[in-house]
PDB file of C-alpha atoms in Angstrom:
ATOM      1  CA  UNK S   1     -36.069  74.022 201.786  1.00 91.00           C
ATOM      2  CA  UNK S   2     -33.787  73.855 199.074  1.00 93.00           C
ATOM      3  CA  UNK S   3     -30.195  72.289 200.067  1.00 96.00           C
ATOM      4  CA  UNK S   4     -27.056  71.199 197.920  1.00 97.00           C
ATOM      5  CA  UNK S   5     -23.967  69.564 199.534  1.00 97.00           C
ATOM      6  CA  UNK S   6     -21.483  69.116 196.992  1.00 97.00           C
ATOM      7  CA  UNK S   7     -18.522  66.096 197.289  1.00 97.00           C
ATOM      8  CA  UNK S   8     -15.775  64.927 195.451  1.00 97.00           C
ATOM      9  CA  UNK S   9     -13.195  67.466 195.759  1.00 96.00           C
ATOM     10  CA  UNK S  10      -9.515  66.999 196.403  1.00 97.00           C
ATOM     11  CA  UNK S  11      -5.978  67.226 195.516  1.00 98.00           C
ATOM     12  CA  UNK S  12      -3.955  65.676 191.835  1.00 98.00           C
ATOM     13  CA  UNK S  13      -1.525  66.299 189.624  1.00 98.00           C
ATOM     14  CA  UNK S  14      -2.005  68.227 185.998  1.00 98.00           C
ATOM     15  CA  UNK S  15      -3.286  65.590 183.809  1.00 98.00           C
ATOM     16  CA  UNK S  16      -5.079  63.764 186.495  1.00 98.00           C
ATOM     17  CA  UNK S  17      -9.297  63.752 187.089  1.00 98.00           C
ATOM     18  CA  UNK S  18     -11.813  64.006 189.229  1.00 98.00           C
ATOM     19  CA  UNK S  19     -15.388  63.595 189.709  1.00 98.00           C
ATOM     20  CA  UNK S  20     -17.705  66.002 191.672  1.00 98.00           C
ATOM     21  CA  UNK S  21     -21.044  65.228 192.891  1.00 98.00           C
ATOM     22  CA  UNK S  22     -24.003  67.392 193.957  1.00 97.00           C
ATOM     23  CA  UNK S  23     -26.869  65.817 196.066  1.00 96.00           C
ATOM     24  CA  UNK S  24     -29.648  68.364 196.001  1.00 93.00           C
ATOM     25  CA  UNK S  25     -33.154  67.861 198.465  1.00 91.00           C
ATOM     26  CA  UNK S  26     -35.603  70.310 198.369  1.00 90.00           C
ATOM     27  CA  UNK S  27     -35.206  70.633 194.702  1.00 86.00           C
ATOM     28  CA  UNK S  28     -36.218  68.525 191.778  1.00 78.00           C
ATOM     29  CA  UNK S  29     -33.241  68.479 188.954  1.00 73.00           C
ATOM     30  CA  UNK S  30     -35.147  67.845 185.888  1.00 75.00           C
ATOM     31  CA  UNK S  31     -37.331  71.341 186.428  1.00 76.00           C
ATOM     32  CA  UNK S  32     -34.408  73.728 185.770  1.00 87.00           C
ATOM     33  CA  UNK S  33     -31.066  74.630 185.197  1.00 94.00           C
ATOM     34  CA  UNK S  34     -28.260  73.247 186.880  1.00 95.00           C
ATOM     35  CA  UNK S  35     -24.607  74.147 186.764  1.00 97.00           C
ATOM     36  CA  UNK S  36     -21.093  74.221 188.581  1.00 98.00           C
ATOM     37  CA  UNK S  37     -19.229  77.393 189.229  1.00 98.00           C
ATOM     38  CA  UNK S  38     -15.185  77.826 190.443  1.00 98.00           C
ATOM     39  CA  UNK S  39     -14.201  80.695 192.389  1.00 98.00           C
ATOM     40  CA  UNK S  40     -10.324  81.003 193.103  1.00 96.00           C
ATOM     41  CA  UNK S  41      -9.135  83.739 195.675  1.00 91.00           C
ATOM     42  CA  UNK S  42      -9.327  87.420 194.297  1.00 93.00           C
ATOM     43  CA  UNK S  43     -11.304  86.213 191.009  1.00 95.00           C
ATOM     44  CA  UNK S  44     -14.755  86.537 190.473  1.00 95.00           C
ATOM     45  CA  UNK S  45     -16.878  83.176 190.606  1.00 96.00           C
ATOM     46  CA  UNK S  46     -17.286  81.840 186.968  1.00 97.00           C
ATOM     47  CA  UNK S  47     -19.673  79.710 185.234  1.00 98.00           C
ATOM     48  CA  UNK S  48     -17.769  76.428 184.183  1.00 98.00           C
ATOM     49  CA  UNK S  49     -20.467  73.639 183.348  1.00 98.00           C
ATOM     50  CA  UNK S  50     -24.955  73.836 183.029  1.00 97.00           C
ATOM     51  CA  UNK S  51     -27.468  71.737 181.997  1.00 95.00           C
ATOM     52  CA  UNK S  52     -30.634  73.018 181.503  1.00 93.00           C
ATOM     53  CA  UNK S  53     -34.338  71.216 180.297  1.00 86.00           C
ATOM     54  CA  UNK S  54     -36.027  70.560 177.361  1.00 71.00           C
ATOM     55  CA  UNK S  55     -33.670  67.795 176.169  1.00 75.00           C
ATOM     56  CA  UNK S  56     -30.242  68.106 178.431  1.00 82.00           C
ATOM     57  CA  UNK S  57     -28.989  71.104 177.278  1.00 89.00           C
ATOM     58  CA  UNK S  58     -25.385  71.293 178.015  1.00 95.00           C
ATOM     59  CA  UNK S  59     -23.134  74.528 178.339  1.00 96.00           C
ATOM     60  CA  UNK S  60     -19.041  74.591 179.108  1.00 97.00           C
ATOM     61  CA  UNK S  61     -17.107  77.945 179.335  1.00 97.00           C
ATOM     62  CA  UNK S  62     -14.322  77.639 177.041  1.00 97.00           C
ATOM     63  CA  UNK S  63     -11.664  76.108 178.897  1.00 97.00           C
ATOM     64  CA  UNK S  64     -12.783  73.352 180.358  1.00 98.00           C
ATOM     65  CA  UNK S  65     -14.760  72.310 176.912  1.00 97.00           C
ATOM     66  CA  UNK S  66     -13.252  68.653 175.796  1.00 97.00           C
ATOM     67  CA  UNK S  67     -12.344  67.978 179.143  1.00 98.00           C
ATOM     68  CA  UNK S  68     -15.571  68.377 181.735  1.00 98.00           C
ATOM     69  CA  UNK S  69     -18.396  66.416 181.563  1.00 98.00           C
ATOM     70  CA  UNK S  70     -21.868  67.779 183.182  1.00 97.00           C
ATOM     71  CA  UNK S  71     -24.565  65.243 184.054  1.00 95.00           C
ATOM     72  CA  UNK S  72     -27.829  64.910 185.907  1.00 91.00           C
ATOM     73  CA  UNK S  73     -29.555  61.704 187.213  1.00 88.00           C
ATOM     74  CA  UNK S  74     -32.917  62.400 188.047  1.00 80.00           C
ATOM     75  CA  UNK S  75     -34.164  59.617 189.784  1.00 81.00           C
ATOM     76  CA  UNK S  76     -31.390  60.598 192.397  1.00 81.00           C
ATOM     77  CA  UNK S  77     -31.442  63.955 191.977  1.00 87.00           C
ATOM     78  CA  UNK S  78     -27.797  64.740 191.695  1.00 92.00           C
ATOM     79  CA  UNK S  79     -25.927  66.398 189.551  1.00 94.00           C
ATOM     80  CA  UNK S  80     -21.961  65.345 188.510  1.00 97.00           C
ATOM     81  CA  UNK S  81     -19.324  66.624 186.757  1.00 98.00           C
ATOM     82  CA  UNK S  82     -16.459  64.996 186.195  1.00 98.00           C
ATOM     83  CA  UNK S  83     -13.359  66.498 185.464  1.00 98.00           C
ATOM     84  CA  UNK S  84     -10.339  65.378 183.009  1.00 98.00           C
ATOM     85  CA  UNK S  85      -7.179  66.469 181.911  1.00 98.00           C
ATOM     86  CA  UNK S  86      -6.790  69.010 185.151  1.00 98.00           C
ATOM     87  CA  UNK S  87      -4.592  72.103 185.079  1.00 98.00           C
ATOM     88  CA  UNK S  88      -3.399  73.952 187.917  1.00 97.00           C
ATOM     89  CA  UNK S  89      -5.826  76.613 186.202  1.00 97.00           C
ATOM     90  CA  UNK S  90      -8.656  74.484 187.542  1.00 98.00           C
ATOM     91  CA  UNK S  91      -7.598  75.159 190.717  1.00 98.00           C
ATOM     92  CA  UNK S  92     -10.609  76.890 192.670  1.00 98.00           C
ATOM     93  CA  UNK S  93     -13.706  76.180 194.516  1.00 98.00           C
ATOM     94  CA  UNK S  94     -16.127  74.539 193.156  1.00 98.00           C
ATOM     95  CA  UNK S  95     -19.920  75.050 193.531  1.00 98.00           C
ATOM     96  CA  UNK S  96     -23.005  73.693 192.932  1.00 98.00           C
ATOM     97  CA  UNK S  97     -25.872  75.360 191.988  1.00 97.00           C
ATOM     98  CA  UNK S  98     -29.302  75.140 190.905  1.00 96.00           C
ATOM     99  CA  UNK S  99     -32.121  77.795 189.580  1.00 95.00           C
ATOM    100  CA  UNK S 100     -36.057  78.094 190.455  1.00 93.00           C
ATOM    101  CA  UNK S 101     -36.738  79.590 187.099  1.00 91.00           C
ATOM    102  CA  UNK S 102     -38.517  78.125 184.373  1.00 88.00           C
ATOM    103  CA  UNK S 103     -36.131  77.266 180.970  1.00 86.00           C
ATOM    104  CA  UNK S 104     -38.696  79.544 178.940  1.00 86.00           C
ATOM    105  CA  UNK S 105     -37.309  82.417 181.012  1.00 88.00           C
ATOM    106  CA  UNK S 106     -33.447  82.044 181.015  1.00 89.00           C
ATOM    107  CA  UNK S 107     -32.245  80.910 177.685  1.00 87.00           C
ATOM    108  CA  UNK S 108     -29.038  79.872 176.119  1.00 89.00           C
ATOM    109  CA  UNK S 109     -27.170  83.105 176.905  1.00 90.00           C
ATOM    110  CA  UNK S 110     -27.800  82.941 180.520  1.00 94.00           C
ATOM    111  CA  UNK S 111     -27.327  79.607 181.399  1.00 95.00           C
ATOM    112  CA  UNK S 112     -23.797  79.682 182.180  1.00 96.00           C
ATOM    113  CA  UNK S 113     -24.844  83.420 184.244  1.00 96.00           C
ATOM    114  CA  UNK S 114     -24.172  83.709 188.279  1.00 96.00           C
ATOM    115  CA  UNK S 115     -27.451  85.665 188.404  1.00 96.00           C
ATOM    116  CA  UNK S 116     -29.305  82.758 187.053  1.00 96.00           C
ATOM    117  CA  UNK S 117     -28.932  80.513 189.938  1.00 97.00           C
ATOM    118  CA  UNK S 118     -30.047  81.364 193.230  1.00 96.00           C
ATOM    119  CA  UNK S 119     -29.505  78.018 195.439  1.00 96.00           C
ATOM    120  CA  UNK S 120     -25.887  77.739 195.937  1.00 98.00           C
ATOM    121  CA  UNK S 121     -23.674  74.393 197.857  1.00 98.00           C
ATOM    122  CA  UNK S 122     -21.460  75.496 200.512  1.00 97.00           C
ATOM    123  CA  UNK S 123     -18.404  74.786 197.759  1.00 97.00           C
ATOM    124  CA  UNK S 124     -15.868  71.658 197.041  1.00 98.00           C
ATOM    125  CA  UNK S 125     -11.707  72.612 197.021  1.00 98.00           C
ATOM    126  CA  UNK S 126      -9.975  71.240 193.712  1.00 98.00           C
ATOM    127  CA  UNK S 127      -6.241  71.596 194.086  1.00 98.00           C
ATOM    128  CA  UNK S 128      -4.213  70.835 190.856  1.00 98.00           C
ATOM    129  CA  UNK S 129      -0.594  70.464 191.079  1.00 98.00           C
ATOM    130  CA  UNK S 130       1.844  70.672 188.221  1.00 94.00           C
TER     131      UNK S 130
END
């Protein structure tokens, strides 16, 4: 059984950071993509960070690219993202997420996709302040 519990989450001022953390079981991290979504209330949930195989392919939406940083440690099997330079844009919740199919299948354009992923955490708040 596949389970991710995200941590990390919390409360700063625009301009200030933070760093969330995924510990996954069930699941091994190097096999497949990886990401962290945001969903703030009334919005739909959007793609933020991924990393995907065959050499640590990274995808950022727009916004946060410059200023998030996705990583993966496999011998823990967590996945991290830490977060600089917050807005009170970046306010949402944040989840984790992980999918069971292969790279071969997904590809660049739909690594950052909801429909990708089908393991989801139960969600991390970020409040930014300005």
């Amino acid at each position: 059984q596949v389970r991710l519990v995200e941590s990390g989450g919390g409360s700063v001022q625009a301009g200030g950071s933070l760093r969330l953390s995924c510990a996954t079981s069930g699941y091994t991290v190097s096999n497949s993509c990886l990401g962290w979504f945001r969903q703030s209330p009334g919005k739909e949930r959007e793609g933020v960070a991924s990393i995907c195989p065959a050499g640590d392919k990274l995808y950022y939406t727009a916004s946060v690219r410059g200023r998030f940083t996705i990583s993966r440690h496999n011998g823990k099997n967590t996945l991290d993202l830490q977060m600089n330079s917050l807005q009170p844009e970046d306010t949402a919740m944040y989840y984790c997420a992980a999918s069971s199919r292969a790279w071969r299948l997904i590809g660049h354009t739909s690594a950052l996709s909801f429909s990708t992923y089908n393991y989801w955490g139960q969600g991390t708040q970020v409040t930014v302040s300005s």
